[in-house]
Amino acid sequence: MSPPRSWSPLGLLRRGTPPGDDGQPDAGARIAPDGVQVAARHVRAGNGYAATLAVTGYPAEVPAGWLEPLLAYPARLDVSLHIEPIPTLTAARQLKKQRERFEASRRYAAEHGNLDDPEVEAAAYDAADLAGRLARGHDRLYRVALYLTVHAETEDALHRDLAEVQALADSMLLQATPVTWRALQGWSATLPVAVDALGLTRTMDTSALASAFPFTSADLPALDPTRPAQVGDGILYGTNLGSPGVVVWDRWACDNANMVILGRSGAGKSYLTKLDLLRNLYLDADATVIDPEDEYVDLAAMVGGTTIRLGRTGVRINPFDLPQPATHNVDIDIDIDIDADPAGGSDGLTGQALFIHTLLGVLLEQPLSAEQAAAVDTAIMAAYRGAGITTDPRTWRRPAPVLADLAAALRQRGLVGTSIADRLAPYVTGSHRAMFDGPTTVRAGGHLTVHSLRGLPEELHAAGTLLVLDSVRRTITDPTRSRRHLVYVDEAWTLLRDGHGARFLYRMAKSIRKNNGALTVTTQDVDDVLHSDLGRAVLNNAATHILLGQSPQALGAVANAFTLTAGERTFLATARRGHALLAGSNRRVGFSAQASPEEQRVIRTDPGFTSSPHQGATH
């Protein structure tokens, strides 16, 4: 065997290509190898090796997308399809001659008493059918060549991958043959120059050829290759269950960045939520988490976040707090007209008054009548005036009133106000007063704040969630803030089952996009989302939905809400823990959530996994 020889195919591949007009080498010189070494079964182009397989045998019938297994092969594999149309007149003559040969074979067998050959009978039928379709103009014939070039960094790796590709082709009933002594021609036949130097063609009709094109793919579309990658171009969720690829999703590139995660208990909702949170923090975003079961405490400690434990002694969030105007070096207690009403100054105060209405509806667990709502509204404004706060934003720096001040103002509104104040007694003077009996004692700060609700009584979970969401609302509407802010509401069913809480969550879902924010709602109680108008509204205002394993009782409602196919429905009914279906922007993909070992230590909370000790701020 002669030694390998060097070859330079075109001037672009020669070393020392002259520079272009701008003084830089041509694009071809920058991406093409300096030379090619040719051996019997492979070529060496640059620092890699390549070997080509020519497909010379095909199955009798092929399904739609029959090239997909080759296109999704996990190693580097170039698939080249050369197509040359055959003129209709030439194709008709060839088919006529072929049918004559088949008919002659059949007659010869009949005259000599031989049994019919099933293969000849099938081929004769196919040829007659194709001739009819060709005559009617329903089909055309093409000369098709299919070549597969395998690339690897070493010869050993090349031989291994080549054997795997041949085995894959065999499983597809394709006969793939190495192009021995024609390795150079095979490699050039798979270059994007539309030159077939091998000429190993097979005749195909339109239907068989059309089914080879990959019009669908299990992978999400790649990022625009003409646009430079930027920080924030999606996060990695895991591996694709339908291909060897990975799932990278950019929720901020959708119509809105809101996300809803639905799944039964134990399906992996919290795991996936924490993975999304952690990887968004990598991209320099801020986040707030409402944590009902202390599942995010270790994560906050690992990244240097803050944990606020509602329900602990001395931990309070005052619902009467107002957004603070920009700081000016002015003494606010000098020359302030408390009756002033500058343009736009009432928005913050009015919004906070509306929130207090919502909070009272949750605390009282009963909707207010029109007369009661009027009394509450008057008492709220009276409580603010009693603290010296008006619609003038300059007064908002003064200490805000508390729930006890509202109760006192209500008792001055007659019997209607007194009855409401009596119903508020547990939260003013009774057993639940600890969270409401004074000004706010903790402030969210830093890039991550986790609000733990585990220390709260069950009756106060919805109210605690509302207080945190209102605090977040004031944070993200701050005009001086420019960073992205994500809000995670875990086990949102505690809020969605209450009409007042669901309405507040719905308003936040609609407005958070305008403030460079995103809302993530996680719940295992699908009925609270799908069987209420407000729950469906929250769902419809999320551009990204992630569905994990579903219980049989909820599967029908989920399938109807998301128009699931039979295969998707089966997938969710049998999904393993951590397997999920991502739906967004008219695209769906199944994936398995994947975290690194370091991430696993703070993400997993199931028995058998012990979190590493971290030090973090806790209140």
Coordinates of C-alpha atoms in Angstrom, one line a residue:
M1 CA 0.0 0.0 0.0
S2 CA 1.3 3.4 -0.9
P3 CA 1.9 5.9 1.9
P4 CA -0.7 8.6 2.5
R5 CA -0.5 11.6 0.2
S6 CA -1.3 15.2 0.8
W7 CA -3.9 17.0 -1.2
S8 CA -5.2 20.6 -1.2
P9 CA -8.7 20.8 -2.6
L10 CA -9.0 24.4 -3.9
G11 CA -6.9 27.4 -3.2
L12 CA -8.8 28.1 0.0
L13 CA -7.2 25.0 1.6
R14 CA -3.6 25.9 0.9
R15 CA -1.4 27.2 3.6
G16 CA -0.7 30.9 3.3
T17 CA -3.9 31.9 1.5
P18 CA -3.6 35.6 0.5
P19 CA -5.5 38.0 2.8
G20 CA -8.7 39.7 1.7
D21 CA -9.3 43.4 1.1
D22 CA -9.4 44.1 4.8
G23 CA -6.0 42.5 5.4
Q24 CA -7.5 39.4 7.0
P25 CA -7.5 35.9 5.6
D26 CA -10.6 34.8 3.6
A27 CA -13.4 33.2 5.6
G28 CA -12.6 29.9 3.8
A29 CA -8.9 30.0 4.9
R30 CA -10.0 30.6 8.5
I31 CA -12.3 27.5 8.7
A32 CA -10.8 25.1 6.2
P33 CA -7.9 22.7 7.0
D34 CA -4.4 23.4 5.7
G35 CA -4.3 20.0 3.9
V36 CA -5.7 16.6 3.7
Q37 CA -3.9 13.2 4.2
V38 CA -5.6 10.3 2.3
A39 CA -5.4 6.7 3.4
A40 CA -7.3 3.6 2.2
R41 CA -10.3 4.0 4.4
H42 CA -10.1 7.5 5.9
V43 CA -8.7 10.9 5.5
R44 CA -7.0 13.2 7.9
A45 CA -8.3 16.8 7.6
G46 CA -6.5 19.2 9.9
N47 CA -6.3 17.7 13.4
G48 CA -9.2 15.2 12.9
Y49 CA -10.0 12.0 11.0
A50 CA -12.9 11.2 8.8
A51 CA -14.3 8.1 7.1
T52 CA -17.3 7.8 4.8
L53 CA -20.0 5.2 4.4
A54 CA -22.0 5.0 1.2
V55 CA -25.6 3.7 1.6
T56 CA -26.1 1.1 -1.2
G57 CA -29.1 -0.9 0.1
Y58 CA -32.5 0.4 1.2
P59 CA -35.6 -1.2 2.8
A60 CA -38.6 -1.8 0.6
E61 CA -40.7 0.7 2.5
V62 CA -39.6 3.6 4.7
P63 CA -41.6 5.6 7.3
A64 CA -41.8 9.4 7.6
G65 CA -38.6 10.9 9.0
W66 CA -36.6 7.7 8.5
L67 CA -33.3 9.6 8.5
E68 CA -33.9 11.0 12.0
P69 CA -31.9 8.4 13.9
L70 CA -28.8 9.2 11.8
L71 CA -29.4 13.0 12.1
A72 CA -29.6 12.6 15.9
Y73 CA -26.5 10.5 16.3
P74 CA -24.6 11.8 19.4
A75 CA -21.2 11.9 17.7
R76 CA -20.2 14.2 14.8
L77 CA -21.8 12.7 11.7
D78 CA -22.2 14.5 8.4
V79 CA -25.3 13.2 6.4
S80 CA -25.2 14.2 2.8
L81 CA -28.1 13.6 0.4
H82 CA -27.5 14.2 -3.3
I83 CA -30.7 14.5 -5.4
E84 CA -30.9 14.6 -9.2
P85 CA -34.3 14.6 -10.9
I86 CA -34.9 12.2 -13.8
P87 CA -36.8 13.6 -16.8
T88 CA -40.3 12.2 -16.9
L89 CA -39.9 10.7 -20.4
T90 CA -36.6 9.0 -19.4
A91 CA -38.2 7.6 -16.2
A92 CA -41.2 6.3 -18.2
R93 CA -39.0 4.4 -20.6
Q94 CA -36.9 2.9 -17.8
L95 CA -40.1 1.8 -16.0
K96 CA -41.4 0.3 -19.2
K97 CA -38.3 -1.8 -19.7
Q98 CA -38.3 -2.9 -16.1
R99 CA -41.9 -4.0 -16.3
E100 CA -41.2 -5.9 -19.5
R101 CA -38.3 -7.8 -17.7
F102 CA -40.6 -8.6 -14.8
E103 CA -43.4 -9.8 -17.1
A104 CA -40.9 -12.0 -19.1
S105 CA -39.7 -13.6 -15.9
R106 CA -43.2 -14.4 -14.8
R107 CA -44.2 -15.9 -18.2
Y108 CA -41.0 -18.0 -18.3
A109 CA -41.7 -19.4 -14.8
A110 CA -45.3 -20.2 -15.8
E111 CA -44.3 -21.9 -19.1
H112 CA -41.8 -24.2 -17.2
G113 CA -44.1 -24.9 -14.3
N114 CA -42.1 -23.0 -11.7
L115 CA -43.6 -21.4 -8.6
D116 CA -44.0 -17.7 -8.7
D117 CA -41.2 -15.7 -7.0
P118 CA -42.7 -13.5 -4.3
E119 CA -40.0 -10.8 -4.7
V120 CA -40.6 -10.6 -8.5
E121 CA -44.3 -10.4 -8.0
A122 CA -44.0 -7.6 -5.4
A123 CA -41.5 -5.7 -7.6
A124 CA -43.8 -6.0 -10.7
Y125 CA -46.7 -4.7 -8.7
D126 CA -44.7 -1.7 -7.4
A127 CA -43.4 -0.9 -10.8
A128 CA -46.9 -1.0 -12.3
D129 CA -48.2 1.3 -9.5
L130 CA -45.3 3.7 -9.9
A131 CA -45.8 3.8 -13.7
G132 CA -49.5 4.8 -13.2
R133 CA -48.6 7.5 -10.7
L134 CA -45.9 8.8 -13.0
A135 CA -48.3 8.9 -16.0
R136 CA -50.9 10.8 -14.0
G137 CA -48.2 13.3 -12.8
H138 CA -48.6 12.4 -9.1
D139 CA -45.0 11.3 -8.8
R140 CA -41.5 11.8 -10.2
L141 CA -38.3 9.8 -10.1
Y142 CA -34.9 10.9 -8.7
R143 CA -31.4 9.6 -8.6
V144 CA -30.5 9.8 -4.9
A145 CA -27.1 9.2 -3.2
L146 CA -26.8 9.0 0.6
Y147 CA -23.4 9.3 2.2
L148 CA -22.4 9.3 5.9
T149 CA -19.1 10.8 7.0
V150 CA -17.9 10.0 10.6
H151 CA -15.5 12.4 12.3
A152 CA -13.2 11.7 15.3
E153 CA -10.1 13.1 16.9
T154 CA -8.2 9.8 16.8
E155 CA -8.1 6.7 14.5
D156 CA -9.3 4.5 17.4
A157 CA -12.2 6.7 18.1
L158 CA -13.0 6.8 14.3
H159 CA -13.1 3.0 14.0
R160 CA -15.3 2.8 17.1
D161 CA -17.8 5.4 15.9
L162 CA -17.7 4.0 12.4
A163 CA -18.8 0.6 13.7
E164 CA -21.6 2.2 15.8
V165 CA -22.9 4.1 12.8
Q166 CA -22.8 0.9 10.7
A167 CA -24.8 -0.9 13.4
L168 CA -27.3 1.9 13.5
A169 CA -27.7 1.8 9.7
D170 CA -28.2 -2.0 9.9
S171 CA -31.0 -1.5 12.4
M172 CA -32.7 0.8 9.9
L173 CA -32.3 -1.9 7.2
L174 CA -29.8 0.3 5.4
Q175 CA -26.7 -1.2 3.9
A176 CA -23.8 1.2 4.6
T177 CA -20.5 0.3 3.0
P178 CA -17.1 1.9 3.6
V179 CA -15.7 3.6 0.5
T180 CA -12.4 1.8 0.5
W181 CA -9.7 3.5 -1.7
R182 CA -12.1 6.3 -2.4
A183 CA -12.0 8.0 1.0
L184 CA -11.1 11.4 -0.5
Q185 CA -14.1 11.3 -2.9
G186 CA -16.3 10.2 0.0
W187 CA -15.2 13.0 2.2
S188 CA -15.6 15.6 -0.5
A189 CA -19.1 14.2 -1.3
T190 CA -20.3 15.3 2.2
L191 CA -18.8 18.8 2.0
P192 CA -21.3 21.6 1.4
V193 CA -20.2 22.1 -2.2
A194 CA -22.9 19.9 -3.9
V195 CA -20.3 17.6 -5.7
D196 CA -20.9 13.8 -5.8
A197 CA -17.6 12.3 -6.7
L198 CA -18.8 8.7 -5.9
G199 CA -22.0 8.5 -8.0
L200 CA -23.4 5.6 -6.0
T201 CA -27.1 6.4 -6.6
R202 CA -30.4 4.7 -6.2
T203 CA -33.7 5.6 -7.9
M204 CA -36.5 6.9 -5.5
D205 CA -39.9 8.3 -6.1
T206 CA -41.2 11.5 -4.6
S207 CA -42.9 10.0 -1.6
A208 CA -39.8 8.0 -0.4
L209 CA -37.6 11.0 -1.0
A210 CA -39.9 13.4 0.8
S211 CA -40.0 11.2 3.9
A212 CA -36.2 11.5 4.2
F213 CA -36.4 15.2 5.0
P214 CA -36.3 16.0 8.8
F215 CA -39.3 18.4 9.0
T216 CA -39.7 17.7 12.7
S217 CA -37.1 17.2 15.5
A218 CA -37.2 16.2 19.1
D219 CA -34.8 19.0 19.9
L220 CA -35.7 22.6 20.5
P221 CA -34.5 25.0 17.7
A222 CA -30.9 26.2 18.3
L223 CA -30.2 29.9 18.9
D224 CA -29.8 32.1 16.0
P225 CA -26.2 31.4 14.7
T226 CA -25.9 34.8 13.2
R227 CA -26.4 36.5 16.6
P228 CA -23.6 36.4 19.2
A229 CA -24.5 34.5 22.3
Q230 CA -25.3 36.7 25.3
V231 CA -25.6 36.2 29.0
G232 CA -29.2 35.2 29.6
D233 CA -29.7 33.2 26.4
G234 CA -31.6 30.5 28.2
I235 CA -30.6 28.0 31.0
L236 CA -29.9 24.3 30.8
Y237 CA -32.8 22.2 32.3
G238 CA -31.5 18.7 31.5
T239 CA -31.2 16.1 28.8
N240 CA -33.8 15.6 26.0
L241 CA -35.7 12.4 26.4
G242 CA -36.3 12.1 22.7
S243 CA -32.8 12.7 21.4
P244 CA -29.2 12.8 22.6
G245 CA -29.4 16.6 22.9
V246 CA -30.0 18.9 25.9
V247 CA -32.9 21.2 26.7
V248 CA -31.9 24.9 26.9
W249 CA -34.9 27.3 27.4
D250 CA -34.9 31.1 27.5
R251 CA -38.1 32.0 29.3
W252 CA -37.3 35.7 28.9
A253 CA -37.4 35.4 25.1
C254 CA -41.1 34.4 25.3
D255 CA -44.1 36.8 25.4
N256 CA -43.7 36.9 29.1
A257 CA -41.2 35.2 31.5
N258 CA -43.9 33.7 33.8
M259 CA -43.8 29.9 34.4
V260 CA -46.3 27.4 35.9
I261 CA -45.0 24.0 37.2
L262 CA -47.7 21.3 37.7
G263 CA -47.1 17.8 39.1
R264 CA -48.2 15.4 41.7
S265 CA -46.5 15.1 45.1
G266 CA -43.1 13.5 44.7
A267 CA -42.8 14.1 41.0
G268 CA -39.9 16.5 41.3
K269 CA -41.6 19.9 41.3
S270 CA -39.4 21.5 44.0
Y271 CA -36.2 19.9 42.5
L272 CA -37.0 21.5 39.2
T273 CA -38.0 24.8 40.7
K274 CA -34.8 25.1 42.7
L275 CA -32.7 24.1 39.6
D276 CA -34.4 26.9 37.7
L277 CA -33.8 29.4 40.5
L278 CA -30.2 28.5 41.0
R279 CA -29.3 28.8 37.3
N280 CA -31.2 32.1 37.0
L281 CA -29.1 33.4 39.8
Y282 CA -26.0 32.4 37.8
L283 CA -27.2 34.9 35.2
D284 CA -27.1 37.7 37.8
A285 CA -30.8 37.9 38.5
D286 CA -32.5 38.7 41.8
A287 CA -35.1 36.3 43.3
T288 CA -37.7 36.0 46.1
V289 CA -39.0 32.6 47.2
I290 CA -42.1 31.9 49.2
D291 CA -41.1 28.6 50.9
P292 CA -43.8 26.8 52.9
E293 CA -41.6 23.8 54.0
D294 CA -38.1 25.2 54.5
E295 CA -36.9 23.5 51.2
Y296 CA -34.9 26.5 50.0
V297 CA -33.1 27.4 53.2
D298 CA -29.9 25.4 52.3
L299 CA -29.9 26.9 48.8
A300 CA -30.1 30.4 50.2
A301 CA -27.2 29.7 52.6
M302 CA -25.1 28.3 49.8
V303 CA -25.4 31.4 47.6
G304 CA -25.3 33.9 50.4
G305 CA -29.0 34.7 50.4
T306 CA -31.2 35.8 53.2
T307 CA -33.9 33.7 54.9
I308 CA -36.8 35.4 56.7
R309 CA -38.7 33.0 59.0
L310 CA -42.3 34.3 59.3
G311 CA -43.9 33.1 62.6
R312 CA -40.8 33.5 64.7
T313 CA -41.0 35.9 67.6
G314 CA -40.3 39.5 66.6
V315 CA -40.6 38.8 62.8
R316 CA -43.2 41.0 61.3
I317 CA -44.2 42.5 57.9
N318 CA -46.5 45.5 58.2
P319 CA -49.2 45.5 55.5
F320 CA -49.5 49.3 55.7
D321 CA -45.9 49.9 54.5
L322 CA -45.7 52.2 51.5
P323 CA -43.2 52.3 48.6
Q324 CA -40.4 54.8 49.5
P325 CA -39.8 57.7 47.1
A326 CA -36.3 58.6 45.9
T327 CA -34.1 60.0 48.6
H328 CA -33.6 63.7 48.7
N329 CA -31.6 65.6 51.4
V330 CA -34.7 67.4 52.7
D331 CA -36.2 67.2 56.2
I332 CA -39.6 65.8 55.5
D333 CA -41.1 67.2 58.7
I334 CA -40.6 70.8 57.6
D335 CA -43.2 72.7 55.6
I336 CA -45.3 69.7 54.5
D337 CA -48.9 70.3 53.7
I338 CA -50.7 67.1 54.6
D339 CA -53.6 67.9 52.4
A340 CA -51.3 68.2 49.3
D341 CA -52.2 66.0 46.4
P342 CA -49.4 66.3 43.8
A343 CA -50.1 64.7 40.4
G344 CA -49.5 60.9 40.5
G345 CA -48.9 60.9 44.2
S346 CA -52.0 58.8 45.1
D347 CA -51.0 55.7 43.1
G348 CA -48.9 54.1 45.8
L349 CA -51.3 54.9 48.6
T350 CA -54.3 53.7 46.6
G351 CA -52.6 50.5 45.6
Q352 CA -51.7 49.7 49.2
A353 CA -55.2 50.4 50.4
L354 CA -56.5 48.0 47.8
F355 CA -54.0 45.4 49.0
I356 CA -55.3 45.8 52.6
H357 CA -58.8 45.1 51.3
T358 CA -57.5 41.9 49.9
L359 CA -55.6 40.9 53.0
L360 CA -58.7 41.5 55.2
G361 CA -60.7 39.3 52.9
V362 CA -58.2 36.5 53.5
L363 CA -58.0 37.1 57.2
L364 CA -61.8 37.2 57.7
E365 CA -62.3 34.3 55.3
Q366 CA -65.6 35.9 54.1
P367 CA -66.3 38.5 51.4
L368 CA -67.3 41.9 52.7
S369 CA -70.6 43.5 51.8
A370 CA -70.7 46.8 50.0
E371 CA -71.5 48.6 53.3
Q372 CA -68.6 46.8 55.1
A373 CA -66.2 47.5 52.2
A374 CA -67.0 51.2 52.4
A375 CA -66.4 51.2 56.2
V376 CA -63.1 49.4 55.7
D377 CA -62.0 51.9 53.0
T378 CA -62.8 54.9 55.1
A379 CA -61.0 53.4 58.2
I380 CA -57.9 52.6 56.1
M381 CA -57.5 56.2 55.0
A382 CA -58.3 57.4 58.5
A383 CA -55.5 55.2 59.9
Y384 CA -53.0 56.6 57.4
R385 CA -54.1 60.2 58.2
G386 CA -53.7 59.4 61.9
A387 CA -50.1 58.6 61.2
G388 CA -49.6 61.8 59.2
I389 CA -49.5 60.1 55.8
T390 CA -51.4 61.5 52.8
T391 CA -51.2 61.2 49.1
D392 CA -48.1 63.3 49.1
P393 CA -45.2 60.8 48.6
R394 CA -43.0 62.9 50.9
T395 CA -45.1 61.8 53.9
W396 CA -44.6 58.1 53.1
R397 CA -41.3 58.1 55.0
R398 CA -43.2 58.5 58.2
P399 CA -43.9 55.4 60.4
A400 CA -46.9 53.6 58.8
P401 CA -49.9 52.6 60.9
V402 CA -50.5 49.0 62.0
L403 CA -53.5 46.7 62.1
A404 CA -54.4 47.8 65.6
D405 CA -54.7 51.4 64.2
L406 CA -57.1 50.1 61.6
A407 CA -59.2 48.3 64.2
A408 CA -59.4 51.5 66.2
A409 CA -60.5 53.4 63.2
L410 CA -63.1 50.8 62.4
R411 CA -64.7 51.1 65.9
Q412 CA -65.3 54.7 65.1
R413 CA -67.4 53.7 62.0
G414 CA -70.5 52.6 64.0
L415 CA -71.9 49.1 64.3
V416 CA -70.7 47.9 60.9
G417 CA -67.1 48.9 61.6
T418 CA -67.2 47.5 65.2
S419 CA -68.4 44.1 63.9
I420 CA -65.4 44.0 61.5
A421 CA -63.0 45.1 64.3
D422 CA -64.3 42.3 66.5
R423 CA -63.7 39.7 63.8
L424 CA -60.1 41.1 63.5
A425 CA -59.5 40.6 67.2
P426 CA -57.5 37.4 66.8
Y427 CA -54.9 39.3 64.6
V428 CA -54.9 42.4 66.8
T429 CA -55.0 41.2 70.4
G430 CA -55.5 37.4 70.1
S431 CA -53.3 34.4 69.4
H432 CA -52.3 35.5 65.8
R433 CA -51.3 39.0 66.7
A434 CA -47.5 38.3 66.7
M435 CA -47.1 39.0 62.9
F436 CA -49.3 42.1 62.9
D437 CA -48.7 43.9 66.2
G438 CA -46.0 46.3 65.2
P439 CA -44.0 47.8 62.4
T440 CA -41.9 45.7 59.9
T441 CA -38.8 44.2 61.6
V442 CA -37.2 42.5 58.6
R443 CA -36.4 43.8 55.1
A444 CA -35.7 41.7 52.0
G445 CA -32.2 42.4 50.6
G446 CA -29.5 41.0 48.3
H447 CA -29.9 38.8 45.3
L448 CA -32.0 36.1 47.0
T449 CA -34.5 36.3 49.8
V450 CA -36.4 33.2 51.0
H451 CA -39.5 33.7 53.1
S452 CA -40.1 30.6 55.2
L453 CA -43.7 30.0 56.2
R454 CA -43.1 26.8 58.1
G455 CA -43.3 28.6 61.5
L456 CA -46.7 30.1 60.6
P457 CA -50.0 28.4 61.7
E458 CA -51.9 26.8 58.8
E459 CA -54.5 29.6 59.1
L460 CA -51.9 32.3 58.3
H461 CA -50.2 30.7 55.3
A462 CA -52.3 32.5 52.8
A463 CA -52.0 35.8 54.6
G464 CA -48.2 35.3 54.9
T465 CA -47.9 34.6 51.2
L466 CA -49.9 37.8 50.5
L467 CA -47.7 39.9 52.7
V468 CA -44.6 38.6 50.9
L469 CA -46.0 39.2 47.5
D470 CA -47.0 42.7 48.4
S471 CA -43.5 43.4 49.7
V472 CA -42.1 42.0 46.4
R473 CA -44.5 44.2 44.4
R474 CA -43.1 47.3 46.1
T475 CA -39.6 46.1 45.4
I476 CA -40.0 45.4 41.7
T477 CA -41.9 48.6 41.0
D478 CA -39.0 50.7 42.3
P479 CA -38.0 52.8 39.3
T480 CA -34.3 52.8 40.4
R481 CA -34.1 49.0 40.0
S482 CA -32.8 47.6 36.7
R483 CA -32.0 43.9 37.4
R484 CA -34.4 41.1 36.6
H485 CA -36.4 39.8 39.5
L486 CA -38.0 36.4 39.8
V487 CA -40.7 35.5 42.2
Y488 CA -41.2 31.8 43.1
V489 CA -44.5 30.8 44.9
D490 CA -44.1 27.2 46.0
E491 CA -47.2 25.2 46.8
A492 CA -49.4 28.0 45.4
W493 CA -52.6 26.0 46.1
T494 CA -52.7 27.6 49.6
L495 CA -53.2 31.0 47.9
L496 CA -55.2 29.9 44.8
R497 CA -57.9 28.2 46.9
D498 CA -58.8 31.6 48.3
G499 CA -60.6 34.0 46.0
H500 CA -58.9 37.2 47.3
G501 CA -55.5 35.6 47.2
A502 CA -56.0 34.2 43.7
R503 CA -57.1 37.6 42.4
F504 CA -53.9 39.2 43.8
L505 CA -51.7 36.5 42.2
Y506 CA -53.5 37.0 38.9
R507 CA -52.9 40.8 39.1
M508 CA -49.2 40.1 39.8
A509 CA -49.0 37.6 36.9
K510 CA -50.3 40.3 34.5
S511 CA -48.3 43.2 35.7
I512 CA -44.9 41.7 36.7
R513 CA -43.7 41.6 33.1
K514 CA -43.8 45.4 32.8
N515 CA -41.4 45.6 35.7
N516 CA -38.7 43.3 34.3
G517 CA -39.9 40.5 36.5
A518 CA -41.2 36.9 36.3
L519 CA -43.6 34.9 38.4
T520 CA -43.1 31.1 38.9
V521 CA -46.1 29.3 40.3
T522 CA -45.6 25.7 41.6
T523 CA -48.5 23.5 42.8
Q524 CA -49.5 19.9 43.2
D525 CA -53.2 20.6 43.4
V526 CA -54.2 20.9 39.8
D527 CA -57.9 21.4 40.6
D528 CA -57.2 24.8 42.2
V529 CA -55.6 25.9 38.9
L530 CA -57.8 24.3 36.3
H531 CA -61.2 24.4 37.9
S532 CA -61.4 28.0 38.8
D533 CA -61.5 31.1 36.6
L534 CA -58.7 32.9 38.4
G535 CA -56.5 29.7 38.4
R536 CA -56.9 29.4 34.7
A537 CA -56.2 33.1 34.3
V538 CA -52.9 32.6 36.2
L539 CA -52.1 29.7 33.9
N540 CA -52.9 31.6 30.7
N541 CA -50.6 34.5 31.8
A542 CA -47.6 32.2 31.8
A543 CA -45.8 31.6 28.5
T544 CA -43.9 28.6 29.9
H545 CA -45.5 25.5 31.4
I546 CA -43.7 22.5 32.8
L547 CA -45.8 19.4 33.4
L548 CA -44.4 16.6 35.6
G549 CA -46.0 13.2 36.5
Q550 CA -49.7 13.5 37.0
S551 CA -52.1 11.5 39.2
P552 CA -54.8 9.5 37.3
Q553 CA -57.5 11.8 38.8
A554 CA -55.9 15.0 37.4
L555 CA -54.6 13.6 34.1
G556 CA -57.9 14.1 32.3
A557 CA -58.2 17.8 33.3
V558 CA -54.5 18.4 32.4
A559 CA -54.8 16.7 29.0
N560 CA -57.9 18.8 28.1
A561 CA -56.3 22.1 29.4
F562 CA -53.1 21.6 27.4
T563 CA -54.5 19.6 24.5
L564 CA -52.1 16.8 25.0
T565 CA -51.6 14.1 22.5
A566 CA -52.1 10.4 23.4
G567 CA -48.4 10.0 23.6
E568 CA -47.9 13.0 25.9
R569 CA -50.7 11.8 28.1
T570 CA -49.1 8.4 28.4
F571 CA -45.8 10.1 29.2
L572 CA -47.2 12.1 32.1
A573 CA -49.1 9.1 33.4
T574 CA -45.9 7.0 33.6
A575 CA -43.3 9.7 34.0
R576 CA -40.4 9.0 36.4
R577 CA -39.4 11.5 39.1
G578 CA -37.6 14.4 37.4
H579 CA -39.0 13.7 33.9
A580 CA -41.1 16.6 32.6
L581 CA -42.8 18.0 29.5
L582 CA -41.9 21.6 28.7
A583 CA -44.5 23.5 26.7
G584 CA -43.9 27.1 25.5
S585 CA -44.0 29.2 22.3
N586 CA -45.9 26.4 20.4
R587 CA -43.1 24.0 21.2
R588 CA -43.0 20.9 23.4
V589 CA -40.2 18.7 24.5
G590 CA -39.7 16.0 27.1
F591 CA -36.6 16.2 29.3
S592 CA -35.0 14.8 32.4
A593 CA -33.9 17.5 34.9
Q594 CA -30.2 17.3 35.6
A595 CA -28.1 19.0 38.3
S596 CA -24.4 18.9 39.2
P597 CA -23.3 17.1 42.4
E598 CA -22.7 20.5 44.0
E599 CA -26.2 21.6 43.1
Q600 CA -27.7 18.2 44.2
R601 CA -26.6 18.8 47.8
V602 CA -28.9 21.8 48.2
I603 CA -31.6 20.9 45.7
R604 CA -32.5 17.4 46.9
T605 CA -34.5 17.2 50.2
D606 CA -35.7 13.6 50.0
P607 CA -34.6 11.2 52.8
G608 CA -31.1 9.8 52.2
F609 CA -29.7 13.1 51.1
T610 CA -28.2 15.4 53.7
S611 CA -27.5 19.0 52.9
S612 CA -24.1 20.4 53.5
P613 CA -23.8 22.9 56.3
H614 CA -23.7 26.5 55.1
Q615 CA -23.7 29.8 56.9
G616 CA -26.2 32.4 55.7
A617 CA -28.2 35.3 57.1
T618 CA -31.4 34.2 58.9
H619 CA -34.0 36.3 60.5

